[in-house]
Coordinates of C-alpha atoms and ligand atoms in Angstrom, one line a residue:
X21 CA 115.4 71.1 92.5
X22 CA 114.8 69.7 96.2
X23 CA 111.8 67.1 96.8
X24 CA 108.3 68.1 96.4
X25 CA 104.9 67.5 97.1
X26 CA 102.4 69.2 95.1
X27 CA 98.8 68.6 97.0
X28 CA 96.2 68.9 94.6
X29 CA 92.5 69.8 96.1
X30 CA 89.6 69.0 93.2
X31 CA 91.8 66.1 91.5
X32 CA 88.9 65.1 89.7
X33 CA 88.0 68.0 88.2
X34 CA 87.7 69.4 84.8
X35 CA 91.1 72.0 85.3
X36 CA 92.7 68.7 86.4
X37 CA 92.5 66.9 84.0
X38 CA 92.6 69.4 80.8
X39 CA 95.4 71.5 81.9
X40 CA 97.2 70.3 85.2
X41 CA 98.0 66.9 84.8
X42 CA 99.2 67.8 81.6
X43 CA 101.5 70.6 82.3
X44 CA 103.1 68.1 85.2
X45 CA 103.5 65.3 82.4
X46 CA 105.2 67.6 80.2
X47 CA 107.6 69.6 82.8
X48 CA 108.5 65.9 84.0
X49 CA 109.3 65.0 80.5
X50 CA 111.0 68.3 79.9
X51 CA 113.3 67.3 83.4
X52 CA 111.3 70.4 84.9
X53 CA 110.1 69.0 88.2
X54 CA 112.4 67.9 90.9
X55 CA 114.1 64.9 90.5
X56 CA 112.0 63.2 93.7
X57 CA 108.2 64.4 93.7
X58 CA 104.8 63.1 94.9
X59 CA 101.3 64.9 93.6
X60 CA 99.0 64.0 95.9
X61 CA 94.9 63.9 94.2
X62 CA 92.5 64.9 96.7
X63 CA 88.7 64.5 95.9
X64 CA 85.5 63.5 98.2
X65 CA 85.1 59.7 96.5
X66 CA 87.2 56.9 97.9
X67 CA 89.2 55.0 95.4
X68 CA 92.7 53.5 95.2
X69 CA 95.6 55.2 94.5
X70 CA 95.8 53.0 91.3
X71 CA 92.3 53.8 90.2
X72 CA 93.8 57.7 90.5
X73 CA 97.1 57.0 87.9
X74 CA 94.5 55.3 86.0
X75 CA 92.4 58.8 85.3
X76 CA 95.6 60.7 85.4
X77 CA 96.8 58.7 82.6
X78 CA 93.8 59.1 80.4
X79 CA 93.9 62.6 81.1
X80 CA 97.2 63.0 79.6
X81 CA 96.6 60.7 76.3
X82 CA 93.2 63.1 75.6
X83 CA 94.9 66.7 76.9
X84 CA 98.8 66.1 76.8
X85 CA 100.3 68.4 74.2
X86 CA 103.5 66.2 74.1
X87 CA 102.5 62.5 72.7
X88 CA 102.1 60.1 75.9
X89 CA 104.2 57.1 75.8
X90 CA 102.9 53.2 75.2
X91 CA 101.3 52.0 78.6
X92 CA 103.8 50.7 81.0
X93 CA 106.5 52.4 79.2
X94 CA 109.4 53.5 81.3
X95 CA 108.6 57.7 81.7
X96 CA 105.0 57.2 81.8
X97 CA 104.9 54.5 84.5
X98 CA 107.2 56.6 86.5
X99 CA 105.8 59.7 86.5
X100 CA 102.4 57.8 87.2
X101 CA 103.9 56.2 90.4
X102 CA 104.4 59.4 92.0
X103 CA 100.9 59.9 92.3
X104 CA 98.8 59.2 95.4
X105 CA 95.1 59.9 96.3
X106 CA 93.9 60.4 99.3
X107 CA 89.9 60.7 99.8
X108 CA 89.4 64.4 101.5
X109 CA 85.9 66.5 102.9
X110 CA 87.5 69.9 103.1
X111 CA 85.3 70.5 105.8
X112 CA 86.6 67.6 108.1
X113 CA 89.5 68.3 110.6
X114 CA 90.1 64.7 110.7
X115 CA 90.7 64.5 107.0
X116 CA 93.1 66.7 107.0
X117 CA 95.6 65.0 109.5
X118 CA 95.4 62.0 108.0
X119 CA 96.6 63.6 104.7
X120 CA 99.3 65.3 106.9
X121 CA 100.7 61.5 108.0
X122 CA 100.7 61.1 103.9
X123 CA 102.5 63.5 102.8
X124 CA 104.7 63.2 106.3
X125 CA 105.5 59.4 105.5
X126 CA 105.9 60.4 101.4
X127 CA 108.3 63.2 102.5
X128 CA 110.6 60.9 104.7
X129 CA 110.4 58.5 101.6
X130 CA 111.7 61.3 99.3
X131 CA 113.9 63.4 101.2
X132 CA 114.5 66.6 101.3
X133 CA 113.0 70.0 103.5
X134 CA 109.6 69.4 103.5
X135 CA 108.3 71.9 100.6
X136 CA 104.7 72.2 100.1
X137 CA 102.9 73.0 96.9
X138 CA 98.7 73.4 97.4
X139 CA 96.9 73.9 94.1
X140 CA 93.7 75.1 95.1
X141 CA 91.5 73.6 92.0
X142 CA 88.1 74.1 93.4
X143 CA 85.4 76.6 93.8
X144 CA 86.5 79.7 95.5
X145 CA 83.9 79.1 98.0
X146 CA 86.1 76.6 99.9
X147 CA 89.5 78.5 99.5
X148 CA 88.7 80.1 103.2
X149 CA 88.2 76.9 104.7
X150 CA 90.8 75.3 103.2
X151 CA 93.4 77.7 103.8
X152 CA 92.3 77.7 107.5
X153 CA 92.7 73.9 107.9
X154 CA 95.9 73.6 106.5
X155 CA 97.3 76.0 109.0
X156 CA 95.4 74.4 112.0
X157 CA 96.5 70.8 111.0
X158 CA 100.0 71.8 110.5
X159 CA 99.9 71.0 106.9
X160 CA 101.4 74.7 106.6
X161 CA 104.0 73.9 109.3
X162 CA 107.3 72.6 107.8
X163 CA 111.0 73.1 106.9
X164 CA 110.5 73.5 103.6
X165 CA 109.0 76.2 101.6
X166 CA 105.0 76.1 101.2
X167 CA 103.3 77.6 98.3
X168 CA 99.6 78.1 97.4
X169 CA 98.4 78.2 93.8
X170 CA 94.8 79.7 93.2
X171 CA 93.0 80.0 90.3
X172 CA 90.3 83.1 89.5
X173 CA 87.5 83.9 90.1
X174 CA 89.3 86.0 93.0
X175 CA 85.8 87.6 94.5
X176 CA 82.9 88.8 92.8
X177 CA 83.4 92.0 93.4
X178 CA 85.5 94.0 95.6
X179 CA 84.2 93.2 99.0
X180 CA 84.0 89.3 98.3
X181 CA 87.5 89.7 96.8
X182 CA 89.0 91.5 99.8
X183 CA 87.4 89.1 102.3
X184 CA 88.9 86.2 100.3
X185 CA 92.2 87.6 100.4
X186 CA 91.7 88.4 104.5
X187 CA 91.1 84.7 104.8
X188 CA 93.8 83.3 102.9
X189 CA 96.5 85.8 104.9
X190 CA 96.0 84.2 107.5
X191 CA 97.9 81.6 106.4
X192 CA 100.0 82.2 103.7
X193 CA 101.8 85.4 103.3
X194 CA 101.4 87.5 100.1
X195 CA 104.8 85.9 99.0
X196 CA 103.5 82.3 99.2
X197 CA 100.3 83.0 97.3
X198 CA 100.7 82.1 93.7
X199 CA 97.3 83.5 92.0
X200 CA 97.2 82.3 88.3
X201 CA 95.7 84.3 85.7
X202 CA 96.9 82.1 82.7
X203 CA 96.7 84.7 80.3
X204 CA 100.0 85.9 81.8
X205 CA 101.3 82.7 80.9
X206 CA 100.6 83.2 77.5
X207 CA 103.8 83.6 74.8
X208 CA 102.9 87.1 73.6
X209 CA 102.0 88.5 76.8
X210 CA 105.0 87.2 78.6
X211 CA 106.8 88.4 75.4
X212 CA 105.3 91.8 75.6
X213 CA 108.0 92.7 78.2
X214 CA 110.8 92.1 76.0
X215 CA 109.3 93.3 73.2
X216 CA 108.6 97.0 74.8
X217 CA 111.8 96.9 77.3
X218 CA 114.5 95.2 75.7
X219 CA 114.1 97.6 72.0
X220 CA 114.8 100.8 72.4
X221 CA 113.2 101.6 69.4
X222 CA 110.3 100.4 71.0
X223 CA 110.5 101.6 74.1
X224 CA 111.2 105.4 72.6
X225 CA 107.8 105.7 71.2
X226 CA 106.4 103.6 73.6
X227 CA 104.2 106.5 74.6
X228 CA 101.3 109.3 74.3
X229 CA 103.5 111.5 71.7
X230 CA 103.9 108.3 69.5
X231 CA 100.8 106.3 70.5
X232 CA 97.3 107.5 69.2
X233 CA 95.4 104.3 70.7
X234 CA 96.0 100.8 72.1
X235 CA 92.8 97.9 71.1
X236 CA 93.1 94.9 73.3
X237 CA 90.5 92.3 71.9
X238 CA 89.5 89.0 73.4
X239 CA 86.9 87.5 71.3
X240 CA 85.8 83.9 71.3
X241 CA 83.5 81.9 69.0
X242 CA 82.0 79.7 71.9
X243 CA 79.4 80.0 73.6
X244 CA 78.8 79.9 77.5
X245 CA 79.4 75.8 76.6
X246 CA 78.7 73.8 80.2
X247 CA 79.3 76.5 82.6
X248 CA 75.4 78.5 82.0
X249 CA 76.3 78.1 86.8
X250 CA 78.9 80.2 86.4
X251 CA 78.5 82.2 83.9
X252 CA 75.3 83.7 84.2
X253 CA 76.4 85.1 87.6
X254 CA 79.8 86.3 86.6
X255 CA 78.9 87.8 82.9
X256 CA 82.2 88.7 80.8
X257 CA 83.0 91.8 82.9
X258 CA 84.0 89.1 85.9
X259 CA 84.8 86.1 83.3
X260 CA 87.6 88.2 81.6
X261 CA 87.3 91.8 81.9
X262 CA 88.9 92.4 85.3
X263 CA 91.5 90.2 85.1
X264 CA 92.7 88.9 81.8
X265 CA 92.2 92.0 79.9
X266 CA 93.1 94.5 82.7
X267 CA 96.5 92.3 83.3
X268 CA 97.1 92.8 79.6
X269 CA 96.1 96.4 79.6
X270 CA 98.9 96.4 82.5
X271 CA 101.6 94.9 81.1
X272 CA 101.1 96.7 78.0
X273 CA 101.1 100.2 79.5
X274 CA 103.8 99.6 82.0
X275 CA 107.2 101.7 81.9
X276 CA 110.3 99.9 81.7
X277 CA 111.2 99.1 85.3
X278 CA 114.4 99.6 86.7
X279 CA 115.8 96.1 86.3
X280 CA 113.6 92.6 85.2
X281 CA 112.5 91.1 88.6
X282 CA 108.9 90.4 89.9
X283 CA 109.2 92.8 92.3
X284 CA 110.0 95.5 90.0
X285 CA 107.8 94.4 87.0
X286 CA 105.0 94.1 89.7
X287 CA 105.7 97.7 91.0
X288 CA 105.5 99.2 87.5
X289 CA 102.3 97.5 87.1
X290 CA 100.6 98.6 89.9
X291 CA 101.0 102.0 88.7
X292 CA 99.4 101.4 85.7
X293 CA 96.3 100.0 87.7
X294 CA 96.3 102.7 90.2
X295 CA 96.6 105.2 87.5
X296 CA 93.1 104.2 85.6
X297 CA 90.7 107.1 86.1
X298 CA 87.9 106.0 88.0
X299 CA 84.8 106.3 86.7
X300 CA 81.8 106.9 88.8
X301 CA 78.5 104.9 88.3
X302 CA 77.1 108.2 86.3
X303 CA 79.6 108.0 84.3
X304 CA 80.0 104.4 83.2
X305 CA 77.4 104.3 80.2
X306 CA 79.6 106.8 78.4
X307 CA 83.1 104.8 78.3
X308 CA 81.4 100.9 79.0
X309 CA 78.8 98.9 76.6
X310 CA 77.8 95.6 77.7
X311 CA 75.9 93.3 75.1
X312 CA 74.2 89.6 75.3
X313 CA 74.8 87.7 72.5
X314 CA 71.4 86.3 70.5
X315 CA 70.8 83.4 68.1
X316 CA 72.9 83.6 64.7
X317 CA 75.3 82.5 62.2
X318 CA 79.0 81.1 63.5
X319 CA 81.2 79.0 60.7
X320 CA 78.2 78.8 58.2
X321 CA 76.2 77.0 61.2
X322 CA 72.9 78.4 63.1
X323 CA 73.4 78.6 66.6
X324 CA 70.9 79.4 69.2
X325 CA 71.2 83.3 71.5
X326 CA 72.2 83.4 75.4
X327 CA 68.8 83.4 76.2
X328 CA 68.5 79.8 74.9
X329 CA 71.4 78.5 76.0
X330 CA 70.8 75.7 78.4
X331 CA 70.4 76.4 81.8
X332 CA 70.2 80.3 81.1
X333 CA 66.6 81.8 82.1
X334 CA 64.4 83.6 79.3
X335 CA 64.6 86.7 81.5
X336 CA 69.0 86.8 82.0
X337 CA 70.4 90.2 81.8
X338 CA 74.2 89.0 82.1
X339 CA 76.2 90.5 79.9
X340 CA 78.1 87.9 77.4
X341 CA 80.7 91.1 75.8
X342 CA 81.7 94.1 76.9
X343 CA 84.1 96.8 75.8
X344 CA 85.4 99.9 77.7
X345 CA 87.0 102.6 76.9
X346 CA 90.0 103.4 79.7
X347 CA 91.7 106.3 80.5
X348 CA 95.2 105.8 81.8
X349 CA 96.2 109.7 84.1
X350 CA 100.1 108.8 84.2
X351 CA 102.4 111.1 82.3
X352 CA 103.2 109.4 79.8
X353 CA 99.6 108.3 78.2
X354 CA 97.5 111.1 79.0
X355 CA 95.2 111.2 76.4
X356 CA 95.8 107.8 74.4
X357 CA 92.4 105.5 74.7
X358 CA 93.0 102.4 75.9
X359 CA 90.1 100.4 74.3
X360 CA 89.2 97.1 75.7
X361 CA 86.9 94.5 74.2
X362 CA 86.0 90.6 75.1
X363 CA 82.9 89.1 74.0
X364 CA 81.1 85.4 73.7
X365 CA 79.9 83.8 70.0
X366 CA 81.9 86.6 67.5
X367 CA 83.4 85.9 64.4
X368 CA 86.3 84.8 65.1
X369 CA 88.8 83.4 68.2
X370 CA 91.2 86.0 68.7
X371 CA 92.7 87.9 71.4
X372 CA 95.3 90.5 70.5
X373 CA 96.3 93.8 70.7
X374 CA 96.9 96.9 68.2
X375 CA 98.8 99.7 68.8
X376 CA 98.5 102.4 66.7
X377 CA 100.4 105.3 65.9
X378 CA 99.8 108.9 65.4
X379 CA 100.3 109.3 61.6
X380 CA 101.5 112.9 61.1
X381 CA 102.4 112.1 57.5
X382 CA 98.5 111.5 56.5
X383 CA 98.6 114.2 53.8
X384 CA 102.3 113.8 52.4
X385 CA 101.3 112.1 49.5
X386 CA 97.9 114.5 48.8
X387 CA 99.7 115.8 45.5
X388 CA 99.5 112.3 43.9
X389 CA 95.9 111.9 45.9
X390 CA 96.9 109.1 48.7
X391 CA 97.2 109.0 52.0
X392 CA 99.4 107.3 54.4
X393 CA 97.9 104.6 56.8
X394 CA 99.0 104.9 60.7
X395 CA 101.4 102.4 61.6
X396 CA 100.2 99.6 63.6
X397 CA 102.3 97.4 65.9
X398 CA 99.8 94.3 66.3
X399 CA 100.7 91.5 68.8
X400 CA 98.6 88.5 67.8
X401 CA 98.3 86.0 71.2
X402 CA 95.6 83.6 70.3
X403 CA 95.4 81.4 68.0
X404 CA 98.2 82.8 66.7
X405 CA 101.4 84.2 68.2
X406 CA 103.0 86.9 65.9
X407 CA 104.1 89.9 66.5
X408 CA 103.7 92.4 62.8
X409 CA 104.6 96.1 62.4
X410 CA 102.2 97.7 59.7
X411 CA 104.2 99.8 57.7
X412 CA 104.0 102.4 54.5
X413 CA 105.7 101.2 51.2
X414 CA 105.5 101.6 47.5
X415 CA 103.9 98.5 45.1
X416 CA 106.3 98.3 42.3
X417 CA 103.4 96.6 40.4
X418 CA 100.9 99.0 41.5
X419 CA 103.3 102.0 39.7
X420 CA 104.6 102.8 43.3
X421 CA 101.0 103.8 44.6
X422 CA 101.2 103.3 48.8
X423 CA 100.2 100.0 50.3
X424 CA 100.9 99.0 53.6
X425 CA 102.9 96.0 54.3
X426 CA 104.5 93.9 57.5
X427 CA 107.1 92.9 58.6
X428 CA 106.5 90.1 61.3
X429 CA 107.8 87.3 63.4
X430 CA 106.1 84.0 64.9
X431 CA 106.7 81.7 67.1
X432 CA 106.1 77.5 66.4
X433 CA 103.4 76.9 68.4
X434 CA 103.5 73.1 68.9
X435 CA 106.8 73.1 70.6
X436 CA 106.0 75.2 73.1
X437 CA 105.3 74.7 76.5
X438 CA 102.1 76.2 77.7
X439 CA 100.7 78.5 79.8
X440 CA 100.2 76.3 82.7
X441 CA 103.0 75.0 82.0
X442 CA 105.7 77.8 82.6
X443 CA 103.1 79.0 85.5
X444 CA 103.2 76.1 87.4
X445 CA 107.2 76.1 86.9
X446 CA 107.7 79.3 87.8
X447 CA 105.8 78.6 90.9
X448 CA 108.0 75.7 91.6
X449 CA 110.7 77.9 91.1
X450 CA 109.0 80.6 93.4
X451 CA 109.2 83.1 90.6
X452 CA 105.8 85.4 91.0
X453 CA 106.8 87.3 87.8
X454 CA 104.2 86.5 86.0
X455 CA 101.4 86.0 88.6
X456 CA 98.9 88.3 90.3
X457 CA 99.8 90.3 93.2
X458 CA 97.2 90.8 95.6
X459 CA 97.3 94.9 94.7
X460 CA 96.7 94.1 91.1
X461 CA 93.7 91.9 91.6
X462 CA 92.3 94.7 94.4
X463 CA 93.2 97.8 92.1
X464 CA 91.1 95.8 89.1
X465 CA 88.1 95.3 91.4
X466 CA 88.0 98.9 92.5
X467 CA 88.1 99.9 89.1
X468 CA 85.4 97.6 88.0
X469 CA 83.2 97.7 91.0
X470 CA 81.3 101.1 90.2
X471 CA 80.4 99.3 86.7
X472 CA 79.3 95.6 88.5
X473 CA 76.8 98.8 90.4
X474 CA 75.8 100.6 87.1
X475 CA 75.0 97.2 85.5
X476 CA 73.2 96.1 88.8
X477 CA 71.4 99.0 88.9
X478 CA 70.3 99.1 85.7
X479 CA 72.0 102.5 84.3
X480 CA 73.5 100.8 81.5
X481 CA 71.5 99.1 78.6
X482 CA 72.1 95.5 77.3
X483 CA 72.8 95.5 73.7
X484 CA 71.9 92.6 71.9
X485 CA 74.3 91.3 69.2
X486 CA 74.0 88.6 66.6
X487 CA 76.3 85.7 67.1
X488 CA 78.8 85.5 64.6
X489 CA 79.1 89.4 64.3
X490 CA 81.7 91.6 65.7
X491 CA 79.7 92.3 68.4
X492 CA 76.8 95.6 69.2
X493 CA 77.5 98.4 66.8
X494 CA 77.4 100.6 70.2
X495 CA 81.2 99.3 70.4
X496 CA 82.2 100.9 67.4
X497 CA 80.7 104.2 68.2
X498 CA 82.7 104.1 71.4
X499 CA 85.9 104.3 69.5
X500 CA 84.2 106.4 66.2
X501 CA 83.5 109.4 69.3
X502 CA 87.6 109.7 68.8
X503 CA 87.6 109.1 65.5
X504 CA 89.1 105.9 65.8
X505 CA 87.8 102.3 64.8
X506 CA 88.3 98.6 65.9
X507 CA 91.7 96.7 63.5
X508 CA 89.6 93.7 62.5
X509 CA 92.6 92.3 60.7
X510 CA 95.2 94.5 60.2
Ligands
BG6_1 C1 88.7 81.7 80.9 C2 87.3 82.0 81.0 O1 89.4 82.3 82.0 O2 89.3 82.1 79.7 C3 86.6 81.4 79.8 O3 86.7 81.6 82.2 C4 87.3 81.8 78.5 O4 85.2 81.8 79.7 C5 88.8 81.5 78.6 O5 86.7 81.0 77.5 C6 89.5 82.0 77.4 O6 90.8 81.6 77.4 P1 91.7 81.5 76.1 O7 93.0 81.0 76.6 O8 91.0 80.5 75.2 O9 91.7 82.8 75.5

């Protein structure tokens, strides 16, 4: 791989140091990043470029998957010497072609092109701006290849999100623009395409006369932790409705594209998304329920409701889970519920997804007075990363009565790179596979935007659920109207 400069705005921040420092420790240990490199930090503070390795490294030994060598050991002391900081007001022209002379002088140092990497770890807020002064300062002038890597929240709602995107085209095209939603950099979900594609036994009842529903959960124990800022504006439907679970609703619905490449995996996803049937604000307390999460029992220990939380208001209304259920008009799942559920304090940390099957042999075994379960196809992404088919059999201790049983695979989960990881690779590689396209991320908000107005305007209640459940008991009815129910644990 040629020479690189990866320019990192918010190199002080949280992101930073949990997940980005240590994804470049571990590519450079896995002989992932180019042979010559140089990240540059950018923050407001002044400090030295030493003070800078100094945090980087600390990072790494609290966040690094991969065990971080003894200080001034050979690998760590080089990576750390390719790290510069430069102090940066994103605001200030000036600042910006001074960093320009930097990463000029650090380029003829290295060799190669010129290629530019901007990670864009700050508040969306200043991607506008920022994107804007790297084109005027000729920062996004060069030889080389330039890339931008963004990180959700991508809008607030449709409008914001389309203005954002107007911005940012102005100086990168749609090619360059890496947007990460790093659930698509998860194992399963990455998997998910070879699974479905790549089995023909999959792929051929991959579909509405096969499939009777599809459950993709995303439940978490925590809280709203630090982030009550955030949060309380953004609720779950913003947090990880409309784009982690609508990117795994779409790259579990998509049909096999014509050959594995982004631009066809992208085009087969877009379909999905254009294909959800819209639902107008009227409509949306039928299909969505939106809950707040009040004080309960998690683990065996008391924990205190939304309300409560610090820096939350007695009075919030933001919705800490909600589950929809999604209607997919493409041929081939007309009529197969696509139910969708992500929620704050519930019992247990697990995102997944269940398919089940239509189960026409129910009643086969009425003469001996047992039924048949449906068979299940249940990808498991976090915590763990298992893929198990559900499946009829007889006990031989239970005289041969039914039970279901599994057959499964999983994958070692401390050897494996993660999702930042392989995201911030492929980016290096230029490989958008696995990122969001701009139609994607615009499709989502359209879909979601008529809920953000039901829940603004009130036409939707708030149910509260006790932390530590499985969330309001209106979710279950959303699925029991079909006659189907949520796979706790399959
Ligand atoms: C983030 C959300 O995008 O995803 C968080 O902002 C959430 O609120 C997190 O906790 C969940 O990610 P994961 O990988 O733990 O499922």
């Amino acid at each position: 791989m040629e020479a690189m400069t990866f320019i990192l705005f918010g190199a002080t921040g949280d992101l930073a140091k949990r997940k980005i420092y240590p994804a470049l420790y571990n590519l450079y240990m896995d002989g992932k990043l180019p042979s010559a490199f140089t990240v540059i930090g950018l923050g407001r503070r002044e400090f030295p470029d030493s003070v800078y390795q100094g945090q980087v490294e600390q990072s790494l030994r609290q966040f690094s998957r991969r065990p971080v060598a003894e200080e001034g050991a050979a690998p760590l002391g080089d990576f750390l010497s390719s790290f510069r900081y430069h102090p940066l007001n994103v605001n200030h022209a000036e600042d910006y072609g001074k960093l320009l002379e930097l990463v000029r002088s650090r380029e003829q140092a290295l060799g190669g092109p010129g290629n530019r990497m901007f990670y864009l770890s700050v508040a969306p807020d200043f991607f506008g701006v920022i994107a804007q002064q790297i084109q005027e300062s000729g920062l996004g002038t060069t030889s080389g290849w330039k890339r931008l890597i963004i990180e959700k929240p991508f809008g607030h709602d449709l409008a914001s999100a389309r203005l954002l995107n107007e911005h940012l085209s102005h100086s990168f095209e749609e090619e360059e623009i890496f947007r990460i939603d790093h659930y698509l950099g998860k194992t399963m979900v990455q998997n998910l395409e070879t699974l479905v594609m790549a089995n023909p036994v999959i792929q051929a009842v991959w579909n509405k006369e096969y499939i009777s529903n599809v459950q993709i959960t995303a439940s978490e124990t925590v809280g709203v932790e630090e982030r009550a800022g955030y949060y309380d504006q953004a609720g779950a439907i913003r947090d990880m409705f409309q784009n982690h679970l609508l990117q795994v609703l779409m790259m579990t619905a998509m049909r096999r594209p014509e050959r594995i490449t982004a631009r066809h995996i992208r085009e087969e996803k877009r379909k999905i998304i254009e294909s959800l049937r819209p639902i107008a604000p009227a409509e949306v307390a039928a299909t969505v329920v939106r809950g707040q999460y009040e004080a309960g029992v998690l683990n065996g220990k008391e924990v205190v409701g939304y309300k409560q939380e610090p820096g939350i208001g007695p009075d919030s209304r933001n919705d800490t889970f909600v589950a929809a259920r999604v209607s997919i008009d493409h041929p081939d799942w007309q009529g197969v519920p696509f139910y969708l559920r992500t929620g704050k304090r519930m019992a247990e940390k697990s995102t997944r997804i269940v398919v089940e099957f239509r189960n026409p042999t129910f009643d086969l075994y009425a003469s001996r007075g047992e039924k048949t379960a449906s068979n299940l196809l249940v990808i498991e992404i976090n915590p763990n990363e298992k893929v198990s088919f559900v499946l009829n059999a007889k006990d031989p201790r239970n005289e041969g009565r039914l039970e279901t049983v599994d057959m499964s695979f999983a994958t070692e989960q401390k050897e494996l790179p993660e999702a930042y990881e392989r995201l911030i690779y492929d980016a290096l590689l230029g490989d958008a596979t696995f990122f969001a396209h701009w139609n994607e991320v615009e499709l989502a908000w359209e879909w979601v935007q008529p809920v953000l107005e039901a829940f603004e305007g009130g036409m939707l209640p708030l149910h509260p659920y006790a932390a530590g459940s499985n969330g309001p008991q209106a979710a279950d009815n959303l699925l029991q109207e079909n006659g189907h129910s949520w796979w706790l644990d399959p």
